[in-house]
mmCIF file of C-alpha atoms and ligand atoms in Angstrom:
data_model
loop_
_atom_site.group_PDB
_atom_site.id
_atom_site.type_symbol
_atom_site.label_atom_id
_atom_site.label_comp_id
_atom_site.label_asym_id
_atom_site.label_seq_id
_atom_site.Cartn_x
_atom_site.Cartn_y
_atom_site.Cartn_z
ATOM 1 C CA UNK A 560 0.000 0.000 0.000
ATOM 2 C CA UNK A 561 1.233 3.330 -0.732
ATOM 3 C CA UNK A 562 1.554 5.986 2.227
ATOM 4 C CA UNK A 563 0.602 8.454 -0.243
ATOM 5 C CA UNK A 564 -2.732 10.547 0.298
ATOM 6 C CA UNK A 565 -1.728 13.980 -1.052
ATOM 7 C CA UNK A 566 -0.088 14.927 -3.938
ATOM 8 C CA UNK A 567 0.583 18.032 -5.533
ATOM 9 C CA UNK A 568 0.932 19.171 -9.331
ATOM 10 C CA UNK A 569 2.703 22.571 -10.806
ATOM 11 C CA UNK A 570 3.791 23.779 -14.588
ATOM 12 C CA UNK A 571 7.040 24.871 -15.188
ATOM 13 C CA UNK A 572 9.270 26.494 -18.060
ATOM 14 C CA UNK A 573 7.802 27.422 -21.098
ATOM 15 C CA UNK A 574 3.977 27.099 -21.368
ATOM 16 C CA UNK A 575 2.902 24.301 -24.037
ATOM 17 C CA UNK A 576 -1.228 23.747 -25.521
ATOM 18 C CA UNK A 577 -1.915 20.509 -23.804
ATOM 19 C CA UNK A 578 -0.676 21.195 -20.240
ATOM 20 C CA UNK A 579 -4.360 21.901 -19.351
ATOM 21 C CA UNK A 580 -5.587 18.555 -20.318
ATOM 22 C CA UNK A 581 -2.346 17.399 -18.155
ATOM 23 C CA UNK A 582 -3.890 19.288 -15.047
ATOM 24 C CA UNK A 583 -6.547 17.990 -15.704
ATOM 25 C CA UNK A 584 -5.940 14.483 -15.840
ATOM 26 C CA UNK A 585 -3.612 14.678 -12.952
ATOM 27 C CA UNK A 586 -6.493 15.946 -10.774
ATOM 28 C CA UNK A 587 -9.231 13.329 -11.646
ATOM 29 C CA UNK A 588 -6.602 10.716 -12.131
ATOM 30 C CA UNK A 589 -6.002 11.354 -8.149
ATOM 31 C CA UNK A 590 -9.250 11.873 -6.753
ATOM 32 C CA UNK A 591 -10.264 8.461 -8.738
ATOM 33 C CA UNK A 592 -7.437 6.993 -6.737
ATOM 34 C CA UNK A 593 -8.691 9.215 -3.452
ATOM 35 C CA UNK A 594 -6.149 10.989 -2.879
ATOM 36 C CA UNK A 595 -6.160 14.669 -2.257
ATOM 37 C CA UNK A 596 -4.436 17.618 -4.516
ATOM 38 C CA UNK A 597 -3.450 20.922 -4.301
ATOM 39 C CA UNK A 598 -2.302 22.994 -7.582
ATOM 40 C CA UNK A 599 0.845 24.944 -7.423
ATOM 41 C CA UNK A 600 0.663 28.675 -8.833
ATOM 42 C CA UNK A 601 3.487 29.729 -10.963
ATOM 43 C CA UNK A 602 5.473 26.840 -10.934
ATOM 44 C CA UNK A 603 8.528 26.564 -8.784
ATOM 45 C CA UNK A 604 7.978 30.087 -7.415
ATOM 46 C CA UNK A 605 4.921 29.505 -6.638
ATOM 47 C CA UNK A 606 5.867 26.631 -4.349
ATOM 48 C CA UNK A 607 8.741 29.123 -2.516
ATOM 49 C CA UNK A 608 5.984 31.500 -2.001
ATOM 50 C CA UNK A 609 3.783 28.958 -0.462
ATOM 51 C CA UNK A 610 1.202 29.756 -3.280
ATOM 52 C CA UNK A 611 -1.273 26.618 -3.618
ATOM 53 C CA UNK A 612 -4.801 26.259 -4.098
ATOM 54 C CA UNK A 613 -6.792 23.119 -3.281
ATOM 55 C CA UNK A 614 -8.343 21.191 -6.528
ATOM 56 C CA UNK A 615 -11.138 19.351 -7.091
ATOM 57 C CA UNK A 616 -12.929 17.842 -9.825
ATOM 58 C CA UNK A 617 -14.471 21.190 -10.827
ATOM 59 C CA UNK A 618 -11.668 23.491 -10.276
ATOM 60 C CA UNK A 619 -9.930 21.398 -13.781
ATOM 61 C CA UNK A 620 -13.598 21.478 -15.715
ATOM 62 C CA UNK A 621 -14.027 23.306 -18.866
ATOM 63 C CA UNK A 622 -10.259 23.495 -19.607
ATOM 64 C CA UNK A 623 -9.298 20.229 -21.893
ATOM 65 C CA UNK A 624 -9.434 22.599 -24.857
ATOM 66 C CA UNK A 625 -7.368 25.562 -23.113
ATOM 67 C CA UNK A 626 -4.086 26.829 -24.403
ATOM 68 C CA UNK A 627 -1.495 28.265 -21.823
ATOM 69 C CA UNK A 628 -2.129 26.804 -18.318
ATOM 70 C CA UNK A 629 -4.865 27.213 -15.229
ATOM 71 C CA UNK A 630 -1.486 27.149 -12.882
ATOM 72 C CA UNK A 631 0.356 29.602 -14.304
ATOM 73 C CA UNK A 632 4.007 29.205 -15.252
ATOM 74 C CA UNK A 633 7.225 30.319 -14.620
ATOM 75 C CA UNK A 634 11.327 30.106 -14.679
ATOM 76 C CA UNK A 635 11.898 30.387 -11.222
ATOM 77 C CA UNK A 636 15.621 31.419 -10.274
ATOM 78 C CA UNK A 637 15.210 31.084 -6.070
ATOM 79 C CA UNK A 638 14.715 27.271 -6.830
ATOM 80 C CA UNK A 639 18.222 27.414 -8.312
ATOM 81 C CA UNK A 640 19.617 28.453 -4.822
ATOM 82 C CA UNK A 641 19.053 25.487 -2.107
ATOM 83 C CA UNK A 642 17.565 27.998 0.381
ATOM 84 C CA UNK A 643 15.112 28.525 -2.034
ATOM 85 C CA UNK A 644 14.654 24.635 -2.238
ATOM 86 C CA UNK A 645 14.474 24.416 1.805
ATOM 87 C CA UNK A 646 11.654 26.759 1.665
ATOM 88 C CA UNK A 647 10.293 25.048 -1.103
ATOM 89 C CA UNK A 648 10.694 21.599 1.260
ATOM 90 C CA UNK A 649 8.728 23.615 4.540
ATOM 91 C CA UNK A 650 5.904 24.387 2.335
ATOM 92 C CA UNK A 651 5.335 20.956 0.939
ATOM 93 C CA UNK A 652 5.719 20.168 4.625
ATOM 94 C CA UNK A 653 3.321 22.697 5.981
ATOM 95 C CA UNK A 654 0.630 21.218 3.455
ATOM 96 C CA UNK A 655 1.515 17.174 4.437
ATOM 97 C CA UNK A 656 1.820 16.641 0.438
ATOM 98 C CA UNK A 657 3.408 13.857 0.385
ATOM 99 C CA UNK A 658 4.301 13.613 -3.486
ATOM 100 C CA UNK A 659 4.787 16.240 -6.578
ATOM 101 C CA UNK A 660 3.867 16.258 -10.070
ATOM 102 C CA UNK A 661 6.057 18.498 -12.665
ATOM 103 C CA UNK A 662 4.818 19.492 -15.676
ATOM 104 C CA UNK A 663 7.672 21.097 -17.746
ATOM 105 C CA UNK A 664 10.749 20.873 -19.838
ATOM 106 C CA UNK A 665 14.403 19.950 -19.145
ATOM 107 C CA UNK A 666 14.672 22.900 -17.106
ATOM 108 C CA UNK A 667 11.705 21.808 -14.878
ATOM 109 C CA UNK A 668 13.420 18.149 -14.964
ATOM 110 C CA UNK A 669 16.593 19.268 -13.726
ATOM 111 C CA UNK A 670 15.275 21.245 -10.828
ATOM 112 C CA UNK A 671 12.725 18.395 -9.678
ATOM 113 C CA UNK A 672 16.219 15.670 -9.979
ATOM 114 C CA UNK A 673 17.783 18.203 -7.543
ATOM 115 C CA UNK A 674 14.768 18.436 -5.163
ATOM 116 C CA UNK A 675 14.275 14.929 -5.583
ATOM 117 C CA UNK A 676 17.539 13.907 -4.246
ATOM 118 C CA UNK A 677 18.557 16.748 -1.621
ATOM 119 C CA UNK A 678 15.081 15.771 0.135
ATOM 120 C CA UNK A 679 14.431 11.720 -0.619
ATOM 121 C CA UNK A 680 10.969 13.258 -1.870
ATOM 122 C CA UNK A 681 8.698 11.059 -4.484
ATOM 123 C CA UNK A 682 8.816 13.668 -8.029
ATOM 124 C CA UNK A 683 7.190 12.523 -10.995
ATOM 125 C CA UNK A 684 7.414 14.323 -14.462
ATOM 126 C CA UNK A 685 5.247 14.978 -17.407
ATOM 127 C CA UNK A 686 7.064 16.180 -20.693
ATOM 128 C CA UNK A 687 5.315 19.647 -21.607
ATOM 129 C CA UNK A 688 7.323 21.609 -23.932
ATOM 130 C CA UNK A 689 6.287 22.521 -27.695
ATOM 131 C CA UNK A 690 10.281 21.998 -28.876
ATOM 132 C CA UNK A 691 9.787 18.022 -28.502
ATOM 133 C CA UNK A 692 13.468 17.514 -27.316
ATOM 134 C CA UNK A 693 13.295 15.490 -24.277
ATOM 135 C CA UNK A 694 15.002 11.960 -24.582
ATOM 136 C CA UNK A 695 13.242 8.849 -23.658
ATOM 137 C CA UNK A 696 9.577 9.980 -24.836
ATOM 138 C CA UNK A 697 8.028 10.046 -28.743
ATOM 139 C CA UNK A 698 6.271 12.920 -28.254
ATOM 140 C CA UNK A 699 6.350 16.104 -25.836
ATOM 141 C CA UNK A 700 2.767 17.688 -24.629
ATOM 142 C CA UNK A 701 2.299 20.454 -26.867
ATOM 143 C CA UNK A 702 4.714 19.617 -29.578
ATOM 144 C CA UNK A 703 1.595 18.402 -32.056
ATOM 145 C CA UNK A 704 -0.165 21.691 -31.530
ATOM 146 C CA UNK A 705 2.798 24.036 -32.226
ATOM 147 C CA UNK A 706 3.583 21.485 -35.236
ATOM 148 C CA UNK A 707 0.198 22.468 -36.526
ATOM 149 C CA UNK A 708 0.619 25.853 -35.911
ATOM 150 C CA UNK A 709 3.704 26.417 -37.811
ATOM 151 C CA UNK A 710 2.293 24.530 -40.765
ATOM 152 C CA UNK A 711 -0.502 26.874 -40.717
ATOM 153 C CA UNK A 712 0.921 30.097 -40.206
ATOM 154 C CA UNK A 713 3.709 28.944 -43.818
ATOM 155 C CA UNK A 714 1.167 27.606 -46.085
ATOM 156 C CA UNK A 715 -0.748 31.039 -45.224
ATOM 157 C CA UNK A 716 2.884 32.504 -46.303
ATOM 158 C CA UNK A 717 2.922 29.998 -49.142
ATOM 159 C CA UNK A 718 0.167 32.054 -50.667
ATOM 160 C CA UNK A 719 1.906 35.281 -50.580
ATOM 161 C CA UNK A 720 5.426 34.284 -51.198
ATOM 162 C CA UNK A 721 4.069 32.506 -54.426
ATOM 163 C CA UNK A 722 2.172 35.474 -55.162
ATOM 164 C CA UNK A 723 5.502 37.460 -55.583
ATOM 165 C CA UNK A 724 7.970 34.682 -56.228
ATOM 166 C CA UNK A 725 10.011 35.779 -52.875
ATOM 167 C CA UNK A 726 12.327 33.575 -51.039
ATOM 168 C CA UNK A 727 11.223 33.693 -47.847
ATOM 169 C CA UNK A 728 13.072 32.177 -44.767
ATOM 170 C CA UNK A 729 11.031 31.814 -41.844
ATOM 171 C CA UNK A 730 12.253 31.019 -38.299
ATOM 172 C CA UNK A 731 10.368 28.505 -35.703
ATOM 173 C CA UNK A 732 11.040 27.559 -32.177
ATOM 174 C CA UNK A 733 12.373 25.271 -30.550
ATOM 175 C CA UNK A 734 15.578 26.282 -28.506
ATOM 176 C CA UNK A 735 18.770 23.716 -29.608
ATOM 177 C CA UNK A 736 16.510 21.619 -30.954
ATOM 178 C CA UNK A 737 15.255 21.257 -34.781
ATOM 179 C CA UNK A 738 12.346 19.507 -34.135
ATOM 180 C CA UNK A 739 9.510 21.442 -35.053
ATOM 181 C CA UNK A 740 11.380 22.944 -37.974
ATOM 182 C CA UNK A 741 12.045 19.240 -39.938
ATOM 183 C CA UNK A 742 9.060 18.185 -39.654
ATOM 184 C CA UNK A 743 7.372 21.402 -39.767
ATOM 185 C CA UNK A 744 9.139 21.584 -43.136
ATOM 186 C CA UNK A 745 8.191 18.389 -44.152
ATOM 187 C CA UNK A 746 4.721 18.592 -43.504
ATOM 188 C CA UNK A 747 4.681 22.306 -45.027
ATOM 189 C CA UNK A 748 6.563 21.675 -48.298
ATOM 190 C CA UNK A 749 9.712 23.333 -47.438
ATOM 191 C CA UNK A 750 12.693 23.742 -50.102
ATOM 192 C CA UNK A 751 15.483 23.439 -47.394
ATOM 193 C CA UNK A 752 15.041 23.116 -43.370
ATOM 194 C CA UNK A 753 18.131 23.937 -41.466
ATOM 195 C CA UNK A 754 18.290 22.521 -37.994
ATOM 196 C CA UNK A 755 20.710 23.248 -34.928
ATOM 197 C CA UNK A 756 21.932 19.566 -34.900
ATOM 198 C CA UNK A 757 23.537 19.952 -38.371
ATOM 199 C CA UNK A 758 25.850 22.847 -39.293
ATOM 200 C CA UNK A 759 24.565 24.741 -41.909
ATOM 201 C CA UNK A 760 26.274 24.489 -45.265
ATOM 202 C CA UNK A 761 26.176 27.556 -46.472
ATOM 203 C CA UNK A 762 27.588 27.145 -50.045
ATOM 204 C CA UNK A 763 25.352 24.031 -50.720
ATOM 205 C CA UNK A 764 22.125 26.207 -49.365
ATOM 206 C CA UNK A 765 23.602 29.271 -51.529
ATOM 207 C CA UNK A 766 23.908 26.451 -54.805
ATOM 208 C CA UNK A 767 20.512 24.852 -54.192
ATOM 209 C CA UNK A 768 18.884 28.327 -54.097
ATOM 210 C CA UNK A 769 20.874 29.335 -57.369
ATOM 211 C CA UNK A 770 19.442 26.107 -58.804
ATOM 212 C CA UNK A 771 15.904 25.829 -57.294
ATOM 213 C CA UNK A 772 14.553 29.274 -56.357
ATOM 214 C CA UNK A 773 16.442 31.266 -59.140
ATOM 215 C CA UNK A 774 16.192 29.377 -62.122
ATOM 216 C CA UNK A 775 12.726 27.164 -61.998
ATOM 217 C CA UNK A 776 10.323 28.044 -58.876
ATOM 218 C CA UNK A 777 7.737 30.666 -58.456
ATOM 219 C CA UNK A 778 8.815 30.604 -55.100
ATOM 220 C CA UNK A 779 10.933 29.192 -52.044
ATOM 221 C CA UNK A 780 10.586 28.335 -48.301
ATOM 222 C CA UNK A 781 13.696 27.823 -45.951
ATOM 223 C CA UNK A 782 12.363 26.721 -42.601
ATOM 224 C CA UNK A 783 14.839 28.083 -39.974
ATOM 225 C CA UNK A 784 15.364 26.576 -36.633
ATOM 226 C CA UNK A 785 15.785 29.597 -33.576
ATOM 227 C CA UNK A 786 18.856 27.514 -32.191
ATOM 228 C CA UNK A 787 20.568 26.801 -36.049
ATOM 229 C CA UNK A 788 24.552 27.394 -35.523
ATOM 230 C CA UNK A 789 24.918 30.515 -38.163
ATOM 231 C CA UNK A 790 22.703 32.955 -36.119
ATOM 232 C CA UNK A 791 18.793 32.476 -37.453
ATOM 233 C CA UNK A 792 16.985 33.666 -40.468
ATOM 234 C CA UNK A 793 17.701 37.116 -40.036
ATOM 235 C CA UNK A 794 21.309 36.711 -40.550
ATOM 236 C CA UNK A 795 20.976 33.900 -42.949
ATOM 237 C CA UNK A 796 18.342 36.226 -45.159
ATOM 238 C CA UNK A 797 21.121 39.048 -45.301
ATOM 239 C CA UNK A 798 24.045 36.451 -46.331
ATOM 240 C CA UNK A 799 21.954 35.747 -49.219
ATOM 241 C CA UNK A 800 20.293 38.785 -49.988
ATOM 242 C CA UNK A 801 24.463 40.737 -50.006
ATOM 243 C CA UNK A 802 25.542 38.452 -52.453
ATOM 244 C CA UNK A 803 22.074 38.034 -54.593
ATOM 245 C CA UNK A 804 20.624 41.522 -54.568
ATOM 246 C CA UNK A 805 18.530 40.250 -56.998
ATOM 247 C CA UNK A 806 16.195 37.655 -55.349
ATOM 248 C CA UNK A 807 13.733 39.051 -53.654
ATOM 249 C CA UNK A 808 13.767 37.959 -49.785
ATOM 250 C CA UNK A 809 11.585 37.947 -46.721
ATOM 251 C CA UNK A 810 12.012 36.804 -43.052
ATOM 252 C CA UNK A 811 9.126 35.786 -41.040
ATOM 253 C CA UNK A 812 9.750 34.811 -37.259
ATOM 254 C CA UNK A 813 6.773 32.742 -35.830
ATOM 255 C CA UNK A 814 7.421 33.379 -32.400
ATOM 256 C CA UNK A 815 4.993 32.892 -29.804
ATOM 257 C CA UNK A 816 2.167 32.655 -31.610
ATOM 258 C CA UNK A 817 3.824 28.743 -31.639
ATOM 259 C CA UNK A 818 2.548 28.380 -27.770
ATOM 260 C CA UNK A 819 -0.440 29.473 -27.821
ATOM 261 C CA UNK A 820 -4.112 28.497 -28.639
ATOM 262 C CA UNK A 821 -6.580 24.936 -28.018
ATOM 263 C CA UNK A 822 -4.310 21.887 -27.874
ATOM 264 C CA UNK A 823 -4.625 19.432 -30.939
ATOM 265 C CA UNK A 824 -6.683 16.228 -29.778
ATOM 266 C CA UNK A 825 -3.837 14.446 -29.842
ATOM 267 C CA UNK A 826 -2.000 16.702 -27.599
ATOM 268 C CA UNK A 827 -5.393 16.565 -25.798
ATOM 269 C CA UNK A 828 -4.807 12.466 -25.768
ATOM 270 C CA UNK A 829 -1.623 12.144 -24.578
ATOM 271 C CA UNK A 830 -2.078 14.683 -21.552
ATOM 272 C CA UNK A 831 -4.727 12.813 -20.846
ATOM 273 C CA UNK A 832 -2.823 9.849 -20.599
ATOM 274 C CA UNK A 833 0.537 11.016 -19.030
ATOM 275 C CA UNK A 834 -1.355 12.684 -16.290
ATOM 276 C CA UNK A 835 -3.746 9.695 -15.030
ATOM 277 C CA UNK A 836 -0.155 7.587 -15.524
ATOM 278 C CA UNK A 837 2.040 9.959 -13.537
ATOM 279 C CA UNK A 838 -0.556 9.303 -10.666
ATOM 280 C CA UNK A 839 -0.421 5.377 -11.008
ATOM 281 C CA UNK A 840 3.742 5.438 -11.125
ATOM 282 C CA UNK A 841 3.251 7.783 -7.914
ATOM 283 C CA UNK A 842 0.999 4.777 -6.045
ATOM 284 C CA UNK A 843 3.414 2.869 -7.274
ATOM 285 C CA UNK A 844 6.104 3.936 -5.560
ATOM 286 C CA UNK A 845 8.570 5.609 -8.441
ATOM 287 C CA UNK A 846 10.404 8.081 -7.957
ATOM 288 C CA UNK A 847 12.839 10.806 -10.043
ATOM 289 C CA UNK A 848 11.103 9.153 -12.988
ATOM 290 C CA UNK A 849 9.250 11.045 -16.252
ATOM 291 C CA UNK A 850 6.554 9.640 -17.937
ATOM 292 C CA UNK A 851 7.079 8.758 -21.715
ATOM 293 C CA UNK A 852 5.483 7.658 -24.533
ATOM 294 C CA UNK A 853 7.282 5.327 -26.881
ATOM 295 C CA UNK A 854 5.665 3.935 -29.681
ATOM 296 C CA UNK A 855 2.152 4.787 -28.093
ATOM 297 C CA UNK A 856 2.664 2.923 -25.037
ATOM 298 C CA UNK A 857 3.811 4.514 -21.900
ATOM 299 C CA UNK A 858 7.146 4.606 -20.509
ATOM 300 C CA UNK A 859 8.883 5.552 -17.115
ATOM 301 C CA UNK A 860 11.972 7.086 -17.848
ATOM 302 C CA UNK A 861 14.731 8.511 -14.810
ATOM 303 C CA UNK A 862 15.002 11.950 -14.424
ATOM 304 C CA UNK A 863 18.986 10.946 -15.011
ATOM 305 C CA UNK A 864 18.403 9.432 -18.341
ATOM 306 C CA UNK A 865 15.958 11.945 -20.030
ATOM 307 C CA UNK A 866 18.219 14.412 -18.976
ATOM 308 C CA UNK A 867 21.634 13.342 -19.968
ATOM 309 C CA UNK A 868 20.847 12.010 -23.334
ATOM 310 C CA UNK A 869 20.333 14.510 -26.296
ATOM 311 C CA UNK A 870 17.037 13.162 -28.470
ATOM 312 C CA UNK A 871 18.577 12.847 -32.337
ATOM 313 C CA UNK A 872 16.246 13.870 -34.654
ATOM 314 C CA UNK A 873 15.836 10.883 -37.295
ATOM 315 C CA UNK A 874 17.946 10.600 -40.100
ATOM 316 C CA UNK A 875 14.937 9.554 -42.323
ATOM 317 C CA UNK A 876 13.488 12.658 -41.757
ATOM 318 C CA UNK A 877 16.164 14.644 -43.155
ATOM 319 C CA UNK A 878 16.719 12.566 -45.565
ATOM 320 C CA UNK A 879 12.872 13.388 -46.817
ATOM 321 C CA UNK A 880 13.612 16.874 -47.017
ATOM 322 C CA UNK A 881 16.122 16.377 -49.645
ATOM 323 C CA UNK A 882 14.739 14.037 -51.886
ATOM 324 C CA UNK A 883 11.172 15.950 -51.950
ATOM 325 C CA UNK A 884 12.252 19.664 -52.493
ATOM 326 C CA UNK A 885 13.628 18.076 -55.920
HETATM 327 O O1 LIG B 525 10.939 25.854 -24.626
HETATM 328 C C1 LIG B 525 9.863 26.455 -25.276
HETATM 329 C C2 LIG B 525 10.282 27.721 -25.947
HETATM 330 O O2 LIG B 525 9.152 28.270 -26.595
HETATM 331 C C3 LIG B 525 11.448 27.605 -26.923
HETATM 332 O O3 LIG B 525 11.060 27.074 -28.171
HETATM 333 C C4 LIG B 525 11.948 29.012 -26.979
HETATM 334 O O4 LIG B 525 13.320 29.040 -27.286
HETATM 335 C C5 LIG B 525 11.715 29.514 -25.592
HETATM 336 O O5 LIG B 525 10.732 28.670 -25.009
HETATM 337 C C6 LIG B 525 11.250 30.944 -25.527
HETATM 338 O O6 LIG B 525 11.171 31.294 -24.185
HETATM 339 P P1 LIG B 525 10.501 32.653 -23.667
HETATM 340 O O7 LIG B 525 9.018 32.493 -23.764
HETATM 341 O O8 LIG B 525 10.961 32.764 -22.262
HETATM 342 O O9 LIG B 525 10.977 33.742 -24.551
#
């Protein structure tokens, strides 16, 4: 039998669409399993400041198909000092919860390891981050959603760049991680996709343009990954632009608009299902673990392992890019 009867659950990091349903599922998933829960404002902060609220089934109604999240988020920097960790500690304490549930990114990971360790205290993880880069899980809450997004937002820029026959290069997010721009660009049609894991080759992009977007297409689309080694669009844009004043070039940077808006119903799915797990690994007994998904089954991964390993994108992918922007 498990001595836990209280749990708590907090977002972390960068928001992601889908970390409602998470809450969500989190909540129910405990009182089904009668234990109590409190939610956690602002994330790490929030638990230094003693900020919690009690939940119940109704406080997490009406919010499946919510962007952002109900708990608020944040990058706390006191939980990166261990007084602000002790404090942290006390307030769990103070409210006997007995176990916590982090919904975040790396960031979030590394800080619950920490906590996990200095205290002996029961921390379990769900992956929320739209830049899908945490090893030891398919898919990331949120990741499908932004995915969506950014193939919206360049087959609306599709229209206009054909309209003109620009070369546009358009940046997505995603931190060091190229992620949501290969398959972004596969799913949107892209001419080239340059990613942080692979050093940009200027001359070959420079030739391909010469070859593709100068001499036969109405148009061209060069995804851009925020975290690509030569500095972003922007920089990439006026590289090309100094020595071809002649094509005509636009930058577009998605930018937030990426984390926002109602969660895709598979983001919606797999909330769903990390949360109600993350309560049953809790009951029983893991600890310093993340939840996963690998090939749509669910996964317990350390906080150790999912941290220390970088996820590679796959090769096939990649691969894709080149042999359909023919
Ligand atoms: O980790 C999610 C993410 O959106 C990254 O893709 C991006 O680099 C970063 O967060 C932006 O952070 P902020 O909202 O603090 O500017």
């Amino acid at each position: 039998m498990s001595t836990i009867r209280k749990i708590a659950v907090l977002t972390s990091g960068g928001d992601a669409p889908g970390m409602n349903a998470a809450i969500r599922a989190v909540v129910r998933g405990a009182i089904f399993n009668n234990l109590a829960v409190m939610g956690v404002m602002r994330g790490y902060q929030g638990l230094i400041q003693n900020d919690l609220v009690e939940m119940n089934s109704k406080s997490v109604s009406n919010i499946i198909q919510q962007g952002g999240t109900i708990l608020k988020s944040a990058r706390s920097k006191d939980f990166l000092t261990p007084e602000g960790r002790q404090t942290a500690f006390d307030n769990l304490q103070k409210n006997n919860i007995d176990a916590l549930v982090v919904i975040g990114g790396d960031g979030t990971f590394t800080g619950a390891r920490i906590f996990a360790q200095e205290f002996n205290y029961p921390i379990v993880g769900i992956p929320g981050t739209i830049d899908n880069d945490i090893f030891g899980t398919d898919y990331t809450i949120g990741y499908d959603t932004a995915l969506n997004t950014v193939v919206e937002a360049v087959d609306k820029i599709r229209d206009t760049a054909s309209a003109h026959s620009r070369l546009f290069f358009i940046e997505v997010m995603g931190r060091d991680a190229g992620f949501l721009a290969l398959r972004g660009g596969i799913a949107s049609g892209a001419e080239a996709v340059l990613v942080p894991e692979i050093d940009t080759d200027y001359e070959r992009l420079d030739s391909f343009l010469r070859n593709s977007y100068k001499k036969e297409k109405s148009s061209s689309i060069v995804l851009v990954a925020e975290g690509e080694k030569m500095g972003g669009a922007i920089k990439i844009a006026e590289e090309i632009s100094k020595k071809h004043p002649d094509y005509d070039v636009r930058v577009s940077i998605l930018g937030h608009i990426q984390r926002g808006g109602s969660p895709s119903a598979f983001d919606r799915v797999v909330a769903s299902r990390m949360g109600v797990s993350a309560i049953e690994a809790l009951l029983d007994d893991q600890k310093s673990v993340m939840i996963g998904m690998v090939n749509n089954e669910i996964v317990y991964v350390p906080f150790n392992k999912a941290l220390k390993n970088k996820k590679p994108l796959n090769p096939k992918s990649l691969e894709l890019i080149d042999i359909l922007s023919i």
